[in-house]
Amino acid sequence: MSARVLIVDDVPANVRLLQALLEAEYFEVHTAMNGAEALDAVQRVKPDIILLDVMMPDMSGFEVCRRVKSNPLTRYLPIIMITALDQPEDRIKGFQAGADDYLVKPIDEVALLTRLRSLVRFKFLLDELEGSIGDELLLDTRLENSEHEPGRVGVLLADEARHQQMLQWLGQEHSLQVFNEPVALLDAVRNGRLDAVLLEMPLNGHDALRVCSQIRSLEHGRQLPVVLLMDQQAREKLTQALEICASDYLLKPVMLEELQARLNIQLKRWRYIQRLRENVRQSVTLSMVDPLTGLYNRRYFSTHGRALVEEAASRGRALSVLVMDLDHFKKVNDTWGHDAGDEVLCEVARRLQKQVRRLDVLCRVGGEEFVALLPGADTRVAQQVAERLRRAIADAPVRITTDNGPVDLNITISIGLAGYEQVNDSLETLLKRADEALYEAKRSGRNCVQVQRAA
Amino acid sequence: MSARVLIVDDVPANVRLLQALLEAEYFEVHTAMNGAEALDAVQRVKPDIILLDVMMPDMSGFEVCRRVKSNPLTRYLPIIMITALDQPEDRIKGFQAGADDYLVKPIDEVALLTRLRSLVRFKFLLDELEGSIGDELLLDTRLENSEHEPGRVGVLLADEARHQQMLQWLGQEHSLQVFNEPVALLDAVRNGRLDAVLLEMPLNGHDALRVCSQIRSLEHGRQLPVVLLMDQQAREKLTQALEICASDYLLKPVMLEELQARLNIQLKRWRYIQRLRENVRQSVTLSMVDPLTGLYNRRYFSTHGRALVEEAASRGRALSVLVMDLDHFKKVNDTWGHDAGDEVLCEVARRLQKQVRRLDVLCRVGGEEFVALLPGADTRVAQQVAERLRRAIADAPVRITTDNGPVDLNITISIGLAGYEQVNDSLETLLKRADEALYEAKRSGRNCVQVQRAA
């Protein structure tokens, strides 16, 4: 992994030391000697991560951190604070300023590189997701603020006494779930019931790293925050833990404020990733849906239709296509107006939807034109389905709302049908035949089903 | 990193050996003893990667590989073939079956773990992208086939003679671009002009790994295939190369067929990732657009509007909102029909769009209702803009097409305006005031602009 690192320190010797270390690991290093330069470099260089000294003459590292984190555009840019201050209160101050991690001089090189890589991985994941979501949704997703929502935190510690203490410590702020066995914890992760996990290491009778890596093997666990509470003796396994699976760690004795701060940072990131994913997913779905009727739209039809034809071709599975068109729909619009026309379209969509299976694909592809793809249905079966669809519209009037109260309209549809028949059938040839059949249905008096076989 | 690994081998001792190695690294291991079991486990276990022995009694590893890779649902599941066969032809056979890599027994443990991690990282990136795109688009994206398209391959080798050879080797199949300096190569990557890079190591006068890591620091270079052509002596740097930046490597002397095969695998993956990204991006954009007019839709309006109000609040930047409604639009629909109404809406949208700046946000939020967000514009400026918009519609008739030829209609709009005024203004309060102003504009005769200030 390579990345752009911004080193901020007012002491040239410190900068050179870190720079040499990081360049030997093939990171691309940029430097700044004070707060103003740092803020400028953030805009100009667009670093993937910042290593930030706390004590600087013009502007403290805490202040630089606060400014970077309060700008929505750089809110999730990872920052590691580096300092000679080793009092717990200083660490807390760093976290309160929004730092993602806090290392004390002299720097442990392995620890630094490990944290750096772990935070850069997170940054790259964000970049990928933010790139998908694009400018249209990004700013809003960043602004949504859920920082202080309680999290569902799974806890697996070495003994009952610690569990009790954790409940006392975090039970107010978060919804804690205590586990006595890894199996139950993994189950909760598998079902998406947790937003974070606190894991003690060593763990009575279990290998904490194994548990942690099992969490990572689960779909819902891949990015889930896992915070390790480690014995000083377990420290030698720290690098491995961070490489394999841990999101963060605290060395015992644990300080409540630091635990809260680190947990909240993890939860904040987790929620942001969830929001990004959710917004992207929602967009993809919306881009496939006809806003008026809620049916799939033409885009989904062509996308999914091609896949279904490919499947019919490769697996020899039956496939039928119905093209449906409301009869004399222009008259409805002309007589009763556009809103009434929309009401009719929505009611027709609802009735059609009720008559097809979950795996069938029903789309509104144009004004009053609908298409259904019926995988697994040969022409004979599809004909029965089509007849059912036709009757679902014709058998009961559609009620519309007018200024003079409700009015019942008799609506009918004509349906053209074509089935997958030959190896060189494509979505286009199927549609063409179904369109010909629809034309035939219109010509022969409407409100009926016609089938067109391949020539 | 942890992941689910499926080991397939008919010799129990081999399975145990690999299993012990991988479990010590905290991978989740599943095993299969023959081809049938392997294919079953692929469906059941959903591994992140397969280690596949070539020589098995019932079904060869080549055949298992072919089957996995020919199923669209598992086409991009990484497979490492492991074999005692060490002839170059066997390697080629493996790649032709679709394998992602090919290791010869006895297994070099470090090499195995490095390749495994690198392929798992690729798999996780795919999972993330495929998760975003969801079932609606996934199958289709997988089916799109661009495997044999030529790639734009950047080449930076140690000397001119090698460049000539490479042009001879790959110049037919791909579009090769030869570079003599890293700077020019990096420039091509920065501008998205390459689909893959071939890099020799060592490189005359340059550190190949540095070049490779610089590629990775560029936005367009992060996932770009970079294949190293390495001296046997450079081998010791192999692990570092794969960890930091290389997508794949070949040891010299390079065999043309293997180079082609490895390059094509890289290009295939790269294109799939590009397609996934493109389809997601396109979906997000489409989900924000009104299909009739091409303007932004209500979803984008609320998303982006909230962000702009937040910005106005936090940075003290002016912001105005215009709500616009076509006058007597129902009459157009009733007299000239729905299609004519659509024509009018499209022409109105075009004229409005011409009158606003790029950073203004113009949306169609309902039937004949439009909204414009004008960041940086105070009420006075916004009033001028609104007046311009009003005249852009009223000053020239809108031409529609009818069965009896073109008809010119006189169309007008009424506009309500509200500006961001106070700290507790929200998108909702702004809209409410603009709506009140619009009501006033309608009441006072239409085709005019009204402003509503906060009470």
PDB file of N, CA and C in Angstrom, chain B residues 290-367:
ATOM      1  N   ASP B 290     -34.773  14.314 -13.231  1.00  0.00           N
ATOM      2  CA  ASP B 290     -36.128  14.194 -13.742  1.00  0.00           C
ATOM      3  C   ASP B 290     -36.046  13.697 -15.185  1.00  0.00           C
ATOM      4  N   PRO B 291     -36.590  12.517 -15.472  1.00  0.00           N
ATOM      5  CA  PRO B 291     -36.384  11.944 -16.802  1.00  0.00           C
ATOM      6  C   PRO B 291     -36.972  12.800 -17.928  1.00  0.00           C
ATOM      7  N   LEU B 292     -38.042  13.533 -17.664  1.00  0.00           N
ATOM      8  CA  LEU B 292     -38.657  14.315 -18.745  1.00  0.00           C
ATOM      9  C   LEU B 292     -37.777  15.487 -19.173  1.00  0.00           C
ATOM     10  N   THR B 293     -37.370  16.310 -18.227  1.00  0.00           N
ATOM     11  CA  THR B 293     -36.682  17.558 -18.587  1.00  0.00           C
ATOM     12  C   THR B 293     -35.164  17.470 -18.470  1.00  0.00           C
ATOM     13  N   GLY B 294     -34.662  16.452 -17.781  1.00  0.00           N
ATOM     14  CA  GLY B 294     -33.224  16.362 -17.563  1.00  0.00           C
ATOM     15  C   GLY B 294     -32.741  17.262 -16.432  1.00  0.00           C
ATOM     16  N   LEU B 295     -33.655  18.040 -15.837  1.00  0.00           N
ATOM     17  CA  LEU B 295     -33.267  18.836 -14.662  1.00  0.00           C
ATOM     18  C   LEU B 295     -33.113  17.905 -13.463  1.00  0.00           C
ATOM     19  N   TYR B 296     -32.540  18.427 -12.379  1.00  0.00           N
ATOM     20  CA  TYR B 296     -32.515  17.647 -11.142  1.00  0.00           C
ATOM     21  C   TYR B 296     -33.940  17.433 -10.634  1.00  0.00           C
ATOM     22  N   ASN B 297     -34.140  16.387  -9.844  1.00  0.00           N
ATOM     23  CA  ASN B 297     -35.480  16.092  -9.342  1.00  0.00           C
ATOM     24  C   ASN B 297     -35.616  16.480  -7.865  1.00  0.00           C
ATOM     25  N   ARG B 298     -36.750  16.137  -7.302  1.00  0.00           N
ATOM     26  CA  ARG B 298     -37.046  16.523  -5.922  1.00  0.00           C
ATOM     27  C   ARG B 298     -36.038  15.931  -4.942  1.00  0.00           C
ATOM     28  N   ARG B 299     -35.591  14.700  -5.226  1.00  0.00           N
ATOM     29  CA  ARG B 299     -34.632  14.068  -4.320  1.00  0.00           C
ATOM     30  C   ARG B 299     -33.344  14.895  -4.227  1.00  0.00           C
ATOM     31  N   TYR B 300     -32.847  15.285  -5.378  1.00  0.00           N
ATOM     32  CA  TYR B 300     -31.625  16.083  -5.369  1.00  0.00           C
ATOM     33  C   TYR B 300     -31.872  17.423  -4.686  1.00  0.00           C
ATOM     34  N   PHE B 301     -33.048  17.980  -4.947  1.00  0.00           N
ATOM     35  CA  PHE B 301     -33.365  19.263  -4.337  1.00  0.00           C
ATOM     36  C   PHE B 301     -33.286  19.178  -2.812  1.00  0.00           C
ATOM     37  N   SER B 302     -33.909  18.167  -2.216  1.00  0.00           N
ATOM     38  CA  SER B 302     -33.882  18.128  -0.747  1.00  0.00           C
ATOM     39  C   SER B 302     -32.493  17.801  -0.231  1.00  0.00           C
ATOM     40  N   THR B 303     -31.804  16.894  -0.934  1.00  0.00           N
ATOM     41  CA  THR B 303     -30.451  16.534  -0.518  1.00  0.00           C
ATOM     42  C   THR B 303     -29.527  17.739  -0.554  1.00  0.00           C
ATOM     43  N   HIS B 304     -29.453  18.327  -1.735  1.00  0.00           N
ATOM     44  CA  HIS B 304     -28.499  19.391  -1.934  1.00  0.00           C
ATOM     45  C   HIS B 304     -28.955  20.670  -1.243  1.00  0.00           C
ATOM     46  N   GLY B 305     -30.261  20.874  -1.199  1.00  0.00           N
ATOM     47  CA  GLY B 305     -30.793  22.065  -0.552  1.00  0.00           C
ATOM     48  C   GLY B 305     -30.395  22.112   0.913  1.00  0.00           C
ATOM     49  N   ARG B 306     -30.521  20.982   1.573  1.00  0.00           N
ATOM     50  CA  ARG B 306     -30.146  20.955   2.989  1.00  0.00           C
ATOM     51  C   ARG B 306     -28.680  21.302   3.177  1.00  0.00           C
ATOM     52  N   ALA B 307     -27.829  20.745   2.295  1.00  0.00           N
ATOM     53  CA  ALA B 307     -26.390  21.028   2.387  1.00  0.00           C
ATOM     54  C   ALA B 307     -26.123  22.520   2.180  1.00  0.00           C
ATOM     55  N   LEU B 308     -26.849  23.141   1.235  1.00  0.00           N
ATOM     56  CA  LEU B 308     -26.615  24.561   0.971  1.00  0.00           C
ATOM     57  C   LEU B 308     -27.078  25.435   2.133  1.00  0.00           C
ATOM     58  N   VAL B 309     -28.195  25.048   2.756  1.00  0.00           N
ATOM     59  CA  VAL B 309     -28.674  25.812   3.915  1.00  0.00           C
ATOM     60  C   VAL B 309     -27.663  25.697   5.059  1.00  0.00           C
ATOM     61  N   GLU B 310     -27.152  24.495   5.245  1.00  0.00           N
ATOM     62  CA  GLU B 310     -26.140  24.265   6.277  1.00  0.00           C
ATOM     63  C   GLU B 310     -24.922  25.150   6.028  1.00  0.00           C
ATOM     64  N   GLU B 311     -24.541  25.254   4.775  1.00  0.00           N
ATOM     65  CA  GLU B 311     -23.392  26.059   4.409  1.00  0.00           C
ATOM     66  C   GLU B 311     -23.672  27.542   4.660  1.00  0.00           C
ATOM     67  N   ALA B 312     -24.885  27.965   4.272  1.00  0.00           N
ATOM     68  CA  ALA B 312     -25.268  29.356   4.514  1.00  0.00           C
ATOM     69  C   ALA B 312     -25.179  29.650   6.013  1.00  0.00           C
ATOM     70  N   ALA B 313     -25.639  28.706   6.818  1.00  0.00           N
ATOM     71  CA  ALA B 313     -25.637  28.897   8.265  1.00  0.00           C
ATOM     72  C   ALA B 313     -24.223  28.944   8.815  1.00  0.00           C
ATOM     73  N   SER B 314     -23.359  28.014   8.369  1.00  0.00           N
ATOM     74  CA  SER B 314     -22.048  27.902   9.000  1.00  0.00           C
ATOM     75  C   SER B 314     -21.058  28.929   8.445  1.00  0.00           C
ATOM     76  N   ARG B 315     -21.223  29.330   7.191  1.00  0.00           N
ATOM     77  CA  ARG B 315     -20.245  30.252   6.619  1.00  0.00           C
ATOM     78  C   ARG B 315     -20.808  31.659   6.390  1.00  0.00           C
ATOM     79  N   GLY B 316     -22.068  31.858   6.766  1.00  0.00           N
ATOM     80  CA  GLY B 316     -22.646  33.186   6.584  1.00  0.00           C
ATOM     81  C   GLY B 316     -22.746  33.589   5.126  1.00  0.00           C
ATOM     82  N   ARG B 317     -22.937  32.592   4.260  1.00  0.00           N
ATOM     83  CA  ARG B 317     -23.038  32.868   2.834  1.00  0.00           C
ATOM     84  C   ARG B 317     -24.514  33.080   2.491  1.00  0.00           C
ATOM     85  N   ALA B 318     -24.790  34.015   1.589  1.00  0.00           N
ATOM     86  CA  ALA B 318     -26.188  34.257   1.198  1.00  0.00           C
ATOM     87  C   ALA B 318     -26.742  33.054   0.449  1.00  0.00           C
ATOM     88  N   LEU B 319     -28.074  32.928   0.467  1.00  0.00           N
ATOM     89  CA  LEU B 319     -28.739  31.833  -0.248  1.00  0.00           C
ATOM     90  C   LEU B 319     -30.177  32.238  -0.506  1.00  0.00           C
ATOM     91  N   SER B 320     -30.639  32.082  -1.750  1.00  0.00           N
ATOM     92  CA  SER B 320     -32.037  32.373  -2.047  1.00  0.00           C
ATOM     93  C   SER B 320     -32.701  31.176  -2.709  1.00  0.00           C
ATOM     94  N   VAL B 321     -34.014  31.102  -2.484  1.00  0.00           N
ATOM     95  CA  VAL B 321     -34.792  30.015  -3.070  1.00  0.00           C
ATOM     96  C   VAL B 321     -35.908  30.612  -3.921  1.00  0.00           C
ATOM     97  N   LEU B 322     -36.048  30.111  -5.150  1.00  0.00           N
ATOM     98  CA  LEU B 322     -37.172  30.503  -5.999  1.00  0.00           C
ATOM     99  C   LEU B 322     -38.083  29.302  -6.207  1.00  0.00           C
ATOM    100  N   VAL B 323     -39.389  29.522  -5.994  1.00  0.00           N
ATOM    101  CA  VAL B 323     -40.352  28.486  -6.350  1.00  0.00           C
ATOM    102  C   VAL B 323     -41.149  29.009  -7.537  1.00  0.00           C
ATOM    103  N   MET B 324     -41.176  28.212  -8.619  1.00  0.00           N
ATOM    104  CA  MET B 324     -41.786  28.688  -9.867  1.00  0.00           C
ATOM    105  C   MET B 324     -42.889  27.749 -10.316  1.00  0.00           C
ATOM    106  N   ASP B 325     -43.990  28.324 -10.769  1.00  0.00           N
ATOM    107  CA  ASP B 325     -45.112  27.484 -11.194  1.00  0.00           C
ATOM    108  C   ASP B 325     -45.685  28.037 -12.490  1.00  0.00           C
ATOM    109  N   LEU B 326     -45.874  27.152 -13.476  1.00  0.00           N
ATOM    110  CA  LEU B 326     -46.444  27.597 -14.744  1.00  0.00           C
ATOM    111  C   LEU B 326     -47.879  28.062 -14.518  1.00  0.00           C
ATOM    112  N   ASP B 327     -48.265  29.160 -15.165  1.00  0.00           N
ATOM    113  CA  ASP B 327     -49.622  29.682 -14.993  1.00  0.00           C
ATOM    114  C   ASP B 327     -50.596  28.933 -15.906  1.00  0.00           C
ATOM    115  N   HIS B 328     -51.729  28.544 -15.349  1.00  0.00           N
ATOM    116  CA  HIS B 328     -52.794  27.882 -16.122  1.00  0.00           C
ATOM    117  C   HIS B 328     -52.280  26.716 -16.954  1.00  0.00           C
ATOM    118  N   PHE B 329     -51.406  25.917 -16.375  1.00  0.00           N
ATOM    119  CA  PHE B 329     -50.827  24.823 -17.155  1.00  0.00           C
ATOM    120  C   PHE B 329     -51.852  23.728 -17.464  1.00  0.00           C
ATOM    121  N   LYS B 330     -52.828  23.585 -16.570  1.00  0.00           N
ATOM    122  CA  LYS B 330     -53.854  22.565 -16.769  1.00  0.00           C
ATOM    123  C   LYS B 330     -54.552  22.788 -18.114  1.00  0.00           C
ATOM    124  N   LYS B 331     -54.732  24.061 -18.449  1.00  0.00           N
ATOM    125  CA  LYS B 331     -55.422  24.380 -19.707  1.00  0.00           C
ATOM    126  C   LYS B 331     -54.634  23.845 -20.905  1.00  0.00           C
ATOM    127  N   VAL B 332     -53.302  23.935 -20.837  1.00  0.00           N
ATOM    128  CA  VAL B 332     -52.473  23.423 -21.933  1.00  0.00           C
ATOM    129  C   VAL B 332     -52.713  21.939 -22.108  1.00  0.00           C
ATOM    130  N   ASN B 333     -52.645  21.211 -20.993  1.00  0.00           N
ATOM    131  CA  ASN B 333     -52.858  19.764 -21.049  1.00  0.00           C
ATOM    132  C   ASN B 333     -54.253  19.426 -21.563  1.00  0.00           C
ATOM    133  N   ASP B 334     -55.263  20.156 -21.044  1.00  0.00           N
ATOM    134  CA  ASP B 334     -56.634  19.840 -21.411  1.00  0.00           C
ATOM    135  C   ASP B 334     -56.902  20.166 -22.879  1.00  0.00           C
ATOM    136  N   THR B 335     -56.322  21.261 -23.374  1.00  0.00           N
ATOM    137  CA  THR B 335     -56.601  21.689 -24.739  1.00  0.00           C
ATOM    138  C   THR B 335     -55.759  20.937 -25.760  1.00  0.00           C
ATOM    139  N   TRP B 336     -54.497  20.800 -25.464  1.00  0.00           N
ATOM    140  CA  TRP B 336     -53.560  20.282 -26.464  1.00  0.00           C
ATOM    141  C   TRP B 336     -53.055  18.881 -26.169  1.00  0.00           C
ATOM    142  N   GLY B 337     -53.426  18.339 -25.025  1.00  0.00           N
ATOM    143  CA  GLY B 337     -53.018  16.965 -24.728  1.00  0.00           C
ATOM    144  C   GLY B 337     -51.710  16.906 -23.939  1.00  0.00           C
ATOM    145  N   HIS B 338     -51.521  15.735 -23.424  1.00  0.00           N
ATOM    146  CA  HIS B 338     -50.427  15.442 -22.530  1.00  0.00           C
ATOM    147  C   HIS B 338     -49.057  15.625 -23.198  1.00  0.00           C
ATOM    148  N   ASP B 339     -48.932  15.187 -24.440  1.00  0.00           N
ATOM    149  CA  ASP B 339     -47.643  15.290 -25.129  1.00  0.00           C
ATOM    150  C   ASP B 339     -47.245  16.747 -25.332  1.00  0.00           C
ATOM    151  N   ALA B 340     -48.225  17.561 -25.704  1.00  0.00           N
ATOM    152  CA  ALA B 340     -47.947  18.989 -25.874  1.00  0.00           C
ATOM    153  C   ALA B 340     -47.510  19.588 -24.540  1.00  0.00           C
ATOM    154  N   GLY B 341     -48.196  19.178 -23.460  1.00  0.00           N
ATOM    155  CA  GLY B 341     -47.822  19.652 -22.126  1.00  0.00           C
ATOM    156  C   GLY B 341     -46.367  19.319 -21.823  1.00  0.00           C
ATOM    157  N   ASP B 342     -45.963  18.099 -22.168  1.00  0.00           N
ATOM    158  CA  ASP B 342     -44.565  17.703 -21.946  1.00  0.00           C
ATOM    159  C   ASP B 342     -43.617  18.571 -22.757  1.00  0.00           C
ATOM    160  N   GLU B 343     -44.002  18.869 -23.987  1.00  0.00           N
ATOM    161  CA  GLU B 343     -43.161  19.728 -24.824  1.00  0.00           C
ATOM    162  C   GLU B 343     -42.952  21.081 -24.152  1.00  0.00           C
ATOM    163  N   VAL B 344     -44.045  21.631 -23.605  1.00  0.00           N
ATOM    164  CA  VAL B 344     -43.955  22.930 -22.936  1.00  0.00           C
ATOM    165  C   VAL B 344     -43.008  22.850 -21.740  1.00  0.00           C
ATOM    166  N   LEU B 345     -43.184  21.801 -20.939  1.00  0.00           N
ATOM    167  CA  LEU B 345     -42.329  21.658 -19.756  1.00  0.00           C
ATOM    168  C   LEU B 345     -40.853  21.598 -20.147  1.00  0.00           C
ATOM    169  N   CYS B 346     -40.543  20.853 -21.216  1.00  0.00           N
ATOM    170  CA  CYS B 346     -39.153  20.713 -21.648  1.00  0.00           C
ATOM    171  C   CYS B 346     -38.594  22.056 -22.119  1.00  0.00           C
ATOM    172  N   GLU B 347     -39.387  22.792 -22.876  1.00  0.00           N
ATOM    173  CA  GLU B 347     -38.913  24.080 -23.385  1.00  0.00           C
ATOM    174  C   GLU B 347     -38.717  25.068 -22.227  1.00  0.00           C
ATOM    175  N   VAL B 348     -39.650  25.070 -21.287  1.00  0.00           N
ATOM    176  CA  VAL B 348     -39.513  25.940 -20.107  1.00  0.00           C
ATOM    177  C   VAL B 348     -38.236  25.592 -19.349  1.00  0.00           C
ATOM    178  N   ALA B 349     -38.004  24.291 -19.160  1.00  0.00           N
ATOM    179  CA  ALA B 349     -36.801  23.842 -18.446  1.00  0.00           C
ATOM    180  C   ALA B 349     -35.548  24.346 -19.154  1.00  0.00           C
ATOM    181  N   ARG B 350     -35.529  24.224 -20.485  1.00  0.00           N
ATOM    182  CA  ARG B 350     -34.365  24.667 -21.248  1.00  0.00           C
ATOM    183  C   ARG B 350     -34.113  26.164 -21.049  1.00  0.00           C
ATOM    184  N   ARG B 351     -35.194  26.953 -21.127  1.00  0.00           N
ATOM    185  CA  ARG B 351     -35.019  28.409 -20.990  1.00  0.00           C
ATOM    186  C   ARG B 351     -34.556  28.793 -19.586  1.00  0.00           C
ATOM    187  N   LEU B 352     -35.124  28.158 -18.582  1.00  0.00           N
ATOM    188  CA  LEU B 352     -34.708  28.466 -17.201  1.00  0.00           C
ATOM    189  C   LEU B 352     -33.233  28.120 -17.011  1.00  0.00           C
ATOM    190  N   GLN B 353     -32.880  26.940 -17.501  1.00  0.00           N
ATOM    191  CA  GLN B 353     -31.502  26.463 -17.326  1.00  0.00           C
ATOM    192  C   GLN B 353     -30.497  27.450 -17.912  1.00  0.00           C
ATOM    193  N   LYS B 354     -30.861  28.039 -19.050  1.00  0.00           N
ATOM    194  CA  LYS B 354     -29.960  28.982 -19.708  1.00  0.00           C
ATOM    195  C   LYS B 354     -29.697  30.219 -18.857  1.00  0.00           C
ATOM    196  N   GLN B 355     -30.642  30.553 -17.981  1.00  0.00           N
ATOM    197  CA  GLN B 355     -30.556  31.815 -17.251  1.00  0.00           C
ATOM    198  C   GLN B 355     -29.846  31.687 -15.902  1.00  0.00           C
ATOM    199  N   VAL B 356     -29.519  30.465 -15.474  1.00  0.00           N
ATOM    200  CA  VAL B 356     -28.884  30.333 -14.160  1.00  0.00           C
ATOM    201  C   VAL B 356     -27.420  29.958 -14.317  1.00  0.00           C
ATOM    202  N   ARG B 357     -26.661  30.158 -13.238  1.00  0.00           N
ATOM    203  CA  ARG B 357     -25.238  29.843 -13.255  1.00  0.00           C
ATOM    204  C   ARG B 357     -25.041  28.353 -13.012  1.00  0.00           C
ATOM    205  N   ARG B 358     -23.819  27.904 -13.266  1.00  0.00           N
ATOM    206  CA  ARG B 358     -23.506  26.485 -13.057  1.00  0.00           C
ATOM    207  C   ARG B 358     -23.726  26.044 -11.615  1.00  0.00           C
ATOM    208  N   LEU B 359     -23.421  26.925 -10.665  1.00  0.00           N
ATOM    209  CA  LEU B 359     -23.523  26.486  -9.275  1.00  0.00           C
ATOM    210  C   LEU B 359     -24.941  26.618  -8.726  1.00  0.00           C
ATOM    211  N   ASP B 360     -25.839  27.269  -9.499  1.00  0.00           N
ATOM    212  CA  ASP B 360     -27.238  27.287  -9.081  1.00  0.00           C
ATOM    213  C   ASP B 360     -27.837  25.902  -9.300  1.00  0.00           C
ATOM    214  N   VAL B 361     -28.835  25.583  -8.513  1.00  0.00           N
ATOM    215  CA  VAL B 361     -29.447  24.264  -8.623  1.00  0.00           C
ATOM    216  C   VAL B 361     -30.885  24.438  -9.079  1.00  0.00           C
ATOM    217  N   LEU B 362     -31.164  23.948 -10.289  1.00  0.00           N
ATOM    218  CA  LEU B 362     -32.497  24.077 -10.841  1.00  0.00           C
ATOM    219  C   LEU B 362     -33.152  22.701 -10.872  1.00  0.00           C
ATOM    220  N   CYS B 363     -34.343  22.583 -10.276  1.00  0.00           N
ATOM    221  CA  CYS B 363     -34.988  21.273 -10.174  1.00  0.00           C
ATOM    222  C   CYS B 363     -36.428  21.352 -10.653  1.00  0.00           C
ATOM    223  N   ARG B 364     -36.908  20.255 -11.221  1.00  0.00           N
ATOM    224  CA  ARG B 364     -38.350  20.111 -11.418  1.00  0.00           C
ATOM    225  C   ARG B 364     -38.833  19.244 -10.273  1.00  0.00           C
ATOM    226  N   VAL B 365     -39.648  19.836  -9.400  1.00  0.00           N
ATOM    227  CA  VAL B 365     -40.002  19.111  -8.170  1.00  0.00           C
ATOM    228  C   VAL B 365     -41.406  18.525  -8.233  1.00  0.00           C
ATOM    229  N   GLY B 366     -42.173  18.895  -9.265  1.00  0.00           N
ATOM    230  CA  GLY B 366     -43.507  18.321  -9.403  1.00  0.00           C
ATOM    231  C   GLY B 366     -43.977  18.557 -10.807  1.00  0.00           C
ATOM    232  N   GLY B 367     -45.239  18.287 -11.099  1.00  0.00           N
ATOM    233  CA  GLY B 367     -45.797  18.420 -12.448  1.00  0.00           C
ATOM    234  C   GLY B 367     -45.294  19.656 -13.168  1.00  0.00           C
TER     235      GLY B 367
END
